[in-house]
PDB file of C-alpha atoms and ligand atoms in Angstrom:
ATOM      1  CA  MET A   1       0.000   0.000   0.000  1.00  0.00           C
ATOM      2  CA  LYS A   2       1.345   3.397  -0.992  1.00  0.00           C
ATOM      3  CA  ALA A   3       0.013   6.601   0.581  1.00  0.00           C
ATOM      4  CA  ALA A   4       0.638  10.227  -0.385  1.00  0.00           C
ATOM      5  CA  VAL A   5       0.477  12.717   2.488  1.00  0.00           C
ATOM      6  CA  ILE A   6       0.143  16.330   1.442  1.00  0.00           C
ATOM      7  CA  THR A   7       1.696  19.258   3.273  1.00  0.00           C
ATOM      8  CA  PHE A   8       0.448  22.840   2.971  1.00  0.00           C
ATOM      9  CA  PRO A   9       2.015  25.864   4.638  1.00  0.00           C
ATOM     10  CA  GLY A  10       0.382  25.610   8.078  1.00  0.00           C
ATOM     11  CA  SER A  11      -0.295  21.859   8.090  1.00  0.00           C
ATOM     12  CA  ASN A  12       0.604  20.461  11.514  1.00  0.00           C
ATOM     13  CA  CYS A  13      -0.649  16.871  11.470  1.00  0.00           C
ATOM     14  CA  ASP A  14       1.143  15.698   8.321  1.00  0.00           C
ATOM     15  CA  ARG A  15       3.839  13.812  10.192  1.00  0.00           C
ATOM     16  CA  ASP A  16       1.301  12.174  12.523  1.00  0.00           C
ATOM     17  CA  LEU A  17      -0.767  11.037   9.553  1.00  0.00           C
ATOM     18  CA  ALA A  18       2.330   9.700   7.796  1.00  0.00           C
ATOM     19  CA  VAL A  19       3.237   7.705  10.936  1.00  0.00           C
ATOM     20  CA  ALA A  20      -0.307   6.285  11.168  1.00  0.00           C
ATOM     21  CA  PHE A  21       0.008   5.055   7.569  1.00  0.00           C
ATOM     22  CA  GLU A  22       3.487   3.653   8.224  1.00  0.00           C
ATOM     23  CA  ARG A  23       2.189   1.711  11.248  1.00  0.00           C
ATOM     24  CA  ILE A  24      -0.085  -0.296   8.926  1.00  0.00           C
ATOM     25  CA  GLY A  25       2.857  -1.055   6.667  1.00  0.00           C
ATOM     26  CA  ALA A  26       2.223   1.595   4.029  1.00  0.00           C
ATOM     27  CA  GLU A  27       4.957   3.264   2.048  1.00  0.00           C
ATOM     28  CA  VAL A  28       4.437   7.000   2.516  1.00  0.00           C
ATOM     29  CA  VAL A  29       5.383   9.647  -0.005  1.00  0.00           C
ATOM     30  CA  ARG A  30       5.284  13.243   1.207  1.00  0.00           C
ATOM     31  CA  VAL A  31       3.835  15.733  -1.279  1.00  0.00           C
ATOM     32  CA  TRP A  32       4.203  19.524  -1.216  1.00  0.00           C
ATOM     33  CA  HIS A  33       1.155  21.651  -2.089  1.00  0.00           C
ATOM     34  CA  LYS A  34       2.878  23.123  -5.151  1.00  0.00           C
ATOM     35  CA  ASP A  35       3.272  19.688  -6.752  1.00  0.00           C
ATOM     36  CA  ALA A  36       0.868  19.551  -9.677  1.00  0.00           C
ATOM     37  CA  GLU A  37       1.112  15.770  -9.928  1.00  0.00           C
ATOM     38  CA  LEU A  38       0.718  13.006  -7.375  1.00  0.00           C
ATOM     39  CA  PRO A  39       3.372  10.275  -7.182  1.00  0.00           C
ATOM     40  CA  LYS A  40       2.780   7.289  -9.451  1.00  0.00           C
ATOM     41  CA  GLY A  41       1.127   4.178  -8.059  1.00  0.00           C
ATOM     42  CA  ILE A  42      -0.437   5.598  -4.921  1.00  0.00           C
ATOM     43  CA  ASP A  43      -3.463   3.910  -3.367  1.00  0.00           C
ATOM     44  CA  ILE A  44      -4.612   6.738  -1.137  1.00  0.00           C
ATOM     45  CA  VAL A  45      -4.119  10.455  -0.540  1.00  0.00           C
ATOM     46  CA  GLY A  46      -4.108  11.799   3.020  1.00  0.00           C
ATOM     47  CA  ILE A  47      -4.899  15.471   3.599  1.00  0.00           C
ATOM     48  CA  PRO A  48      -3.835  16.283   7.148  1.00  0.00           C
ATOM     49  CA  GLY A  49      -5.099  18.628   9.819  1.00  0.00           C
ATOM     50  CA  GLY A  50      -3.707  22.013  10.642  1.00  0.00           C
ATOM     51  CA  PHE A  51      -4.126  25.615   9.653  1.00  0.00           C
ATOM     52  CA  SER A  52      -3.333  25.725   5.937  1.00  0.00           C
ATOM     53  CA  PHE A  53      -2.517  29.279   4.858  1.00  0.00           C
ATOM     54  CA  GLY A  54      -3.320  30.443   8.373  1.00  0.00           C
ATOM     55  CA  ASP A  55      -7.044  29.671   7.957  1.00  0.00           C
ATOM     56  CA  TYR A  56      -7.342  32.970   6.059  1.00  0.00           C
ATOM     57  CA  LEU A  57     -10.495  33.641   3.975  1.00  0.00           C
ATOM     58  CA  ARG A  58     -12.147  30.433   5.168  1.00  0.00           C
ATOM     59  CA  CYS A  59     -10.445  27.317   6.528  1.00  0.00           C
ATOM     60  CA  GLY A  60      -9.230  25.314   3.538  1.00  0.00           C
ATOM     61  CA  ALA A  61     -10.316  27.853   0.892  1.00  0.00           C
ATOM     62  CA  ILE A  62      -6.817  28.822  -0.250  1.00  0.00           C
ATOM     63  CA  ALA A  63      -5.476  25.263  -0.069  1.00  0.00           C
ATOM     64  CA  ALA A  64      -8.325  24.159  -2.345  1.00  0.00           C
ATOM     65  CA  GLN A  65      -6.857  26.413  -5.069  1.00  0.00           C
ATOM     66  CA  SER A  66      -3.347  24.939  -4.840  1.00  0.00           C
ATOM     67  CA  PRO A  67      -1.808  22.918  -7.695  1.00  0.00           C
ATOM     68  CA  VAL A  68      -2.001  19.688  -5.701  1.00  0.00           C
ATOM     69  CA  ALA A  69      -5.742  20.137  -5.085  1.00  0.00           C
ATOM     70  CA  ALA A  70      -6.394  19.817  -8.817  1.00  0.00           C
ATOM     71  CA  ALA A  71      -4.342  16.604  -8.828  1.00  0.00           C
ATOM     72  CA  VAL A  72      -6.314  15.245  -5.858  1.00  0.00           C
ATOM     73  CA  LYS A  73      -9.598  16.037  -7.625  1.00  0.00           C
ATOM     74  CA  ASP A  74      -8.358  14.193 -10.681  1.00  0.00           C
ATOM     75  CA  PHE A  75      -7.248  11.205  -8.549  1.00  0.00           C
ATOM     76  CA  ALA A  76     -10.610  11.064  -6.733  1.00  0.00           C
ATOM     77  CA  GLY A  77     -12.443  11.445 -10.046  1.00  0.00           C
ATOM     78  CA  LYS A  78     -10.759   8.264 -11.228  1.00  0.00           C
ATOM     79  CA  GLY A  79     -11.941   6.388  -8.109  1.00  0.00           C
ATOM     80  CA  GLY A  80      -8.892   6.971  -5.884  1.00  0.00           C
ATOM     81  CA  TYR A  81      -9.172   6.852  -2.104  1.00  0.00           C
ATOM     82  CA  VAL A  82      -8.797  10.138  -0.213  1.00  0.00           C
ATOM     83  CA  ILE A  83      -9.004  10.887   3.490  1.00  0.00           C
ATOM     84  CA  GLY A  84      -9.165  14.451   4.807  1.00  0.00           C
ATOM     85  CA  ILE A  85      -8.868  14.950   8.550  1.00  0.00           C
ATOM     86  CA  CYS A  86      -9.943  18.184  10.234  1.00  0.00           C
ATOM     87  CA  ASN A  87      -8.367  20.898   8.046  1.00  0.00           C
ATOM     88  CA  GLY A  88      -8.218  18.146   5.415  1.00  0.00           C
ATOM     89  CA  PHE A  89     -12.007  17.779   5.667  1.00  0.00           C
ATOM     90  CA  GLN A  90     -12.350  21.554   5.334  1.00  0.00           C
ATOM     91  CA  ILE A  91     -10.175  21.448   2.198  1.00  0.00           C
ATOM     92  CA  LEU A  92     -12.245  18.597   0.711  1.00  0.00           C
ATOM     93  CA  THR A  93     -15.498  20.571   1.104  1.00  0.00           C
ATOM     94  CA  GLU A  94     -13.799  23.623  -0.435  1.00  0.00           C
ATOM     95  CA  THR A  95     -12.701  21.579  -3.467  1.00  0.00           C
ATOM     96  CA  GLY A  96     -16.247  20.267  -3.889  1.00  0.00           C
ATOM     97  CA  LEU A  97     -15.178  16.647  -3.433  1.00  0.00           C
ATOM     98  CA  LEU A  98     -17.446  16.472  -0.382  1.00  0.00           C
ATOM     99  CA  PRO A  99     -20.740  18.317   0.159  1.00  0.00           C
ATOM    100  CA  GLY A 100     -21.468  20.853   2.884  1.00  0.00           C
ATOM    101  CA  ALA A 101     -19.239  23.364   4.673  1.00  0.00           C
ATOM    102  CA  LEU A 102     -17.420  23.646   7.990  1.00  0.00           C
ATOM    103  CA  LEU A 103     -18.519  26.824   9.760  1.00  0.00           C
ATOM    104  CA  ARG A 104     -17.311  28.410  13.016  1.00  0.00           C
ATOM    105  CA  ASN A 105     -18.157  26.296  16.079  1.00  0.00           C
ATOM    106  CA  ALA A 106     -21.544  27.274  17.542  1.00  0.00           C
ATOM    107  CA  GLY A 107     -19.830  28.219  20.833  1.00  0.00           C
ATOM    108  CA  LEU A 108     -17.320  30.410  18.912  1.00  0.00           C
ATOM    109  CA  LYS A 109     -14.453  28.729  20.758  1.00  0.00           C
ATOM    110  CA  TYR A 110     -11.660  26.387  19.753  1.00  0.00           C
ATOM    111  CA  VAL A 111     -12.545  22.971  21.187  1.00  0.00           C
ATOM    112  CA  CYS A 112      -9.788  20.437  21.905  1.00  0.00           C
ATOM    113  CA  LYS A 113     -10.805  17.207  23.644  1.00  0.00           C
ATOM    114  CA  ALA A 114     -11.329  13.480  23.226  1.00  0.00           C
ATOM    115  CA  LEU A 115     -14.969  12.550  22.734  1.00  0.00           C
ATOM    116  CA  ASP A 116     -17.215   9.690  21.692  1.00  0.00           C
ATOM    117  CA  LEU A 117     -18.261   9.188  18.088  1.00  0.00           C
ATOM    118  CA  ARG A 118     -20.879   6.821  16.781  1.00  0.00           C
ATOM    119  CA  VAL A 119     -19.925   4.863  13.666  1.00  0.00           C
ATOM    120  CA  GLU A 120     -22.931   5.366  11.378  1.00  0.00           C
ATOM    121  CA  THR A 121     -21.897   2.998   8.626  1.00  0.00           C
ATOM    122  CA  ALA A 122     -19.457   0.117   8.385  1.00  0.00           C
ATOM    123  CA  ASP A 123     -19.893   0.131   4.623  1.00  0.00           C
ATOM    124  CA  SER A 124     -16.676   1.878   3.595  1.00  0.00           C
ATOM    125  CA  ALA A 125     -12.981   1.106   3.318  1.00  0.00           C
ATOM    126  CA  PHE A 126     -12.429   3.456   6.278  1.00  0.00           C
ATOM    127  CA  THR A 127     -15.020   2.060   8.682  1.00  0.00           C
ATOM    128  CA  SER A 128     -15.277  -1.631   7.809  1.00  0.00           C
ATOM    129  CA  GLY A 129     -13.410  -2.615  10.989  1.00  0.00           C
ATOM    130  CA  TRP A 130     -16.281  -1.362  13.163  1.00  0.00           C
ATOM    131  CA  HIS A 131     -19.971  -2.203  13.399  1.00  0.00           C
ATOM    132  CA  LYS A 132     -22.697   0.328  12.693  1.00  0.00           C
ATOM    133  CA  GLY A 133     -23.465   1.895  16.063  1.00  0.00           C
ATOM    134  CA  SER A 134     -20.000   1.276  17.577  1.00  0.00           C
ATOM    135  CA  LEU A 135     -18.929   4.020  19.975  1.00  0.00           C
ATOM    136  CA  VAL A 136     -15.308   5.096  19.499  1.00  0.00           C
ATOM    137  CA  ARG A 137     -13.189   7.622  21.352  1.00  0.00           C
ATOM    138  CA  ILE A 138     -11.260  10.009  19.102  1.00  0.00           C
ATOM    139  CA  PRO A 139     -10.107  13.602  19.800  1.00  0.00           C
ATOM    140  CA  ILE A 140     -11.169  16.819  18.086  1.00  0.00           C
ATOM    141  CA  ALA A 141      -9.211  20.093  17.874  1.00  0.00           C
ATOM    142  CA  HIS A 142     -10.853  22.825  15.831  1.00  0.00           C
ATOM    143  CA  HIS A 143     -12.630  26.159  15.774  1.00  0.00           C
ATOM    144  CA  ASP A 144     -14.434  25.586  12.482  1.00  0.00           C
ATOM    145  CA  GLY A 145     -15.976  22.140  12.830  1.00  0.00           C
ATOM    146  CA  ASN A 146     -19.640  23.053  12.601  1.00  0.00           C
ATOM    147  CA  TYR A 147     -20.624  20.867   9.651  1.00  0.00           C
ATOM    148  CA  THR A 148     -23.439  22.554   7.763  1.00  0.00           C
ATOM    149  CA  ILE A 149     -25.527  21.234   4.897  1.00  0.00           C
ATOM    150  CA  ASP A 150     -28.974  22.084   3.546  1.00  0.00           C
ATOM    151  CA  ASP A 151     -32.008  19.801   4.012  1.00  0.00           C
ATOM    152  CA  GLU A 152     -31.763  18.357   0.533  1.00  0.00           C
ATOM    153  CA  GLY A 153     -28.076  17.552   0.959  1.00  0.00           C
ATOM    154  CA  LEU A 154     -28.693  16.004   4.369  1.00  0.00           C
ATOM    155  CA  LYS A 155     -31.476  13.830   2.978  1.00  0.00           C
ATOM    156  CA  ARG A 156     -29.152  12.637   0.245  1.00  0.00           C
ATOM    157  CA  LEU A 157     -26.389  11.792   2.751  1.00  0.00           C
ATOM    158  CA  LYS A 158     -28.898   9.828   4.835  1.00  0.00           C
ATOM    159  CA  ASP A 159     -30.575   8.086   1.901  1.00  0.00           C
ATOM    160  CA  GLU A 160     -27.186   7.030   0.528  1.00  0.00           C
ATOM    161  CA  ASP A 161     -25.799   5.969   3.929  1.00  0.00           C
ATOM    162  CA  ARG A 162     -22.927   8.465   3.600  1.00  0.00           C
ATOM    163  CA  ILE A 163     -22.731   9.759   7.163  1.00  0.00           C
ATOM    164  CA  ALA A 164     -19.624   7.999   8.471  1.00  0.00           C
ATOM    165  CA  PHE A 165     -19.520   9.319  12.061  1.00  0.00           C
ATOM    166  CA  THR A 166     -21.716  11.389  14.366  1.00  0.00           C
ATOM    167  CA  TYR A 167     -20.870  12.970  17.730  1.00  0.00           C
ATOM    168  CA  ALA A 168     -22.485  11.325  20.755  1.00  0.00           C
ATOM    169  CA  ASP A 169     -22.493  14.777  22.358  1.00  0.00           C
ATOM    170  CA  ASN A 170     -22.351  17.501  19.693  1.00  0.00           C
ATOM    171  CA  PRO A 171     -19.415  19.843  20.515  1.00  0.00           C
ATOM    172  CA  ASN A 172     -19.766  22.384  17.700  1.00  0.00           C
ATOM    173  CA  GLY A 173     -23.367  22.679  16.484  1.00  0.00           C
ATOM    174  CA  ALA A 174     -22.866  20.407  13.463  1.00  0.00           C
ATOM    175  CA  THR A 175     -26.000  19.587  11.452  1.00  0.00           C
ATOM    176  CA  ALA A 176     -27.423  16.212  12.558  1.00  0.00           C
ATOM    177  CA  ASP A 177     -24.347  15.768  14.845  1.00  0.00           C
ATOM    178  CA  ILE A 178     -22.258  14.943  11.765  1.00  0.00           C
ATOM    179  CA  ALA A 179     -18.535  14.398  12.385  1.00  0.00           C
ATOM    180  CA  GLY A 180     -17.601  12.764   9.080  1.00  0.00           C
ATOM    181  CA  VAL A 181     -19.068  12.107   5.630  1.00  0.00           C
ATOM    182  CA  LEU A 182     -18.355   9.957   2.588  1.00  0.00           C
ATOM    183  CA  SER A 183     -18.441  10.812  -1.115  1.00  0.00           C
ATOM    184  CA  ALA A 184     -21.061   9.224  -3.365  1.00  0.00           C
ATOM    185  CA  ASN A 185     -18.614   6.482  -4.402  1.00  0.00           C
ATOM    186  CA  ARG A 186     -17.665   5.978  -0.688  1.00  0.00           C
ATOM    187  CA  ARG A 187     -13.951   6.427  -1.472  1.00  0.00           C
ATOM    188  CA  VAL A 188     -13.478   9.956  -0.129  1.00  0.00           C
ATOM    189  CA  LEU A 189     -13.863  10.481   3.621  1.00  0.00           C
ATOM    190  CA  GLY A 190     -13.759  13.790   5.459  1.00  0.00           C
ATOM    191  CA  MET A 191     -13.871  13.863   9.250  1.00  0.00           C
ATOM    192  CA  MET A 192     -13.213  16.521  11.878  1.00  0.00           C
ATOM    193  CA  PRO A 193     -11.916  14.161  14.624  1.00  0.00           C
ATOM    194  CA  HIS A 194      -8.288  13.004  14.438  1.00  0.00           C
ATOM    195  CA  PRO A 195      -7.945   9.184  14.263  1.00  0.00           C
ATOM    196  CA  GLU A 196      -4.154   9.548  13.884  1.00  0.00           C
ATOM    197  CA  ARG A 197      -4.037  11.113  17.363  1.00  0.00           C
ATOM    198  CA  MET A 198      -5.659   8.054  18.975  1.00  0.00           C
ATOM    199  CA  ALA A 199      -3.826   5.285  17.215  1.00  0.00           C
ATOM    200  CA  GLU A 200      -1.235   4.008  19.712  1.00  0.00           C
ATOM    201  CA  PRO A 201      -1.442   3.115  23.437  1.00  0.00           C
ATOM    202  CA  GLU A 202       0.831   6.102  24.161  1.00  0.00           C
ATOM    203  CA  HIS A 203      -1.895   8.374  22.704  1.00  0.00           C
ATOM    204  CA  GLY A 204      -4.256   7.283  25.485  1.00  0.00           C
ATOM    205  CA  GLY A 205      -6.276   4.991  23.225  1.00  0.00           C
ATOM    206  CA  THR A 206      -6.164   3.064  19.981  1.00  0.00           C
ATOM    207  CA  ASP A 207      -9.683   3.459  18.544  1.00  0.00           C
ATOM    208  CA  GLY A 208      -8.355   5.555  15.656  1.00  0.00           C
ATOM    209  CA  SER A 209      -6.061   2.743  14.543  1.00  0.00           C
ATOM    210  CA  VAL A 210      -9.129   0.730  13.480  1.00  0.00           C
ATOM    211  CA  LEU A 211      -9.681   3.186  10.627  1.00  0.00           C
ATOM    212  CA  PHE A 212      -6.136   2.699   9.324  1.00  0.00           C
ATOM    213  CA  ARG A 213      -6.334  -1.071   9.764  1.00  0.00           C
ATOM    214  CA  SER A 214      -9.641  -1.102   7.865  1.00  0.00           C
ATOM    215  CA  LEU A 215      -7.885   0.672   5.006  1.00  0.00           C
ATOM    216  CA  ALA A 216      -4.995  -1.791   5.055  1.00  0.00           C
ATOM    217  CA  ALA A 217      -7.442  -4.704   4.902  1.00  0.00           C
ATOM    218  CA  THR A 218      -9.254  -3.142   1.915  1.00  0.00           C
ATOM    219  CA  MET A 219      -6.011  -2.469   0.062  1.00  0.00           C
ATOM    220  CA  ALA A 220      -4.794  -6.014   0.712  1.00  0.00           C
ATOM    221  CA  LEU A 221      -7.929  -7.358  -0.981  1.00  0.00           C
ATOM    222  CA  ALA A 222      -7.667  -4.996  -3.968  1.00  0.00           C
TER     223      ALA A 222
HETATM  224  N1  LIG B   1      -6.736  20.578  13.847  1.00  0.00           N
HETATM  225  C1  LIG B   1      -7.073  21.166  12.730  1.00  0.00           C
HETATM  226  O1  LIG B   1      -6.926  20.630  11.643  1.00  0.00           O
HETATM  227  C2  LIG B   1      -7.623  22.551  12.815  1.00  0.00           C
HETATM  228  C3  LIG B   1      -8.586  22.790  11.722  1.00  0.00           C
HETATM  229  C4  LIG B   1      -8.967  24.234  11.488  1.00  0.00           C
HETATM  230  N2  LIG B   1      -7.875  25.023  11.129  1.00  0.00           N
HETATM  231  C5  LIG B   1      -9.803  24.725  12.611  1.00  0.00           C
HETATM  232  O2  LIG B   1      -9.284  25.188  13.616  1.00  0.00           O
HETATM  233  O3  LIG B   1     -11.011  24.630  12.481  1.00  0.00           O
END
């Protein structure tokens, strides 16, 4: 399995995401935001958390205009797997690869804590290691995590079983408690919580590692 991890000016979880991929045996190639092409032969792109371009304009808006974003759109358009975590999720909504938008937290404060998520579907390469309804503990760290989508978009996500995770106790005002969503082909995941920060016993828990192990199992079968 070969993973590309992208770094933007202001990314701060790129190394952590690379380590999480390496722990499942993946070869990781680091990609700079100015690269207009992704490395050959990759199975998945990881867009890490952080504060790309200082969160100016809107979180993820400038990153979504970078040369690498066009390459990621092309990769996803051909059925490639992409995971965007936190700022990565914000970037994926800004590119249009995922629906909805991440607005300022309802409480207007940066929230940084571990909390419980409910796995809403096990039908994806990212969540197949859990059961629908599993409760998992994974941390959040954001000020713009208030996932917002109109009624029609929400209905579509529900009808197509594309809500990956919800918050057990909504920390940011997100529509329908949504913490993570899948693309229509189920190969692009965006999520505000950080599975790479809860992936080793030293992190205080290993629930996040299930996501990476699910991916490894899918890739092994491919
Ligand atoms: N941890 C992160 O990726 C932060 C995301 C984003 N910049 C926010 O604060 O909302």
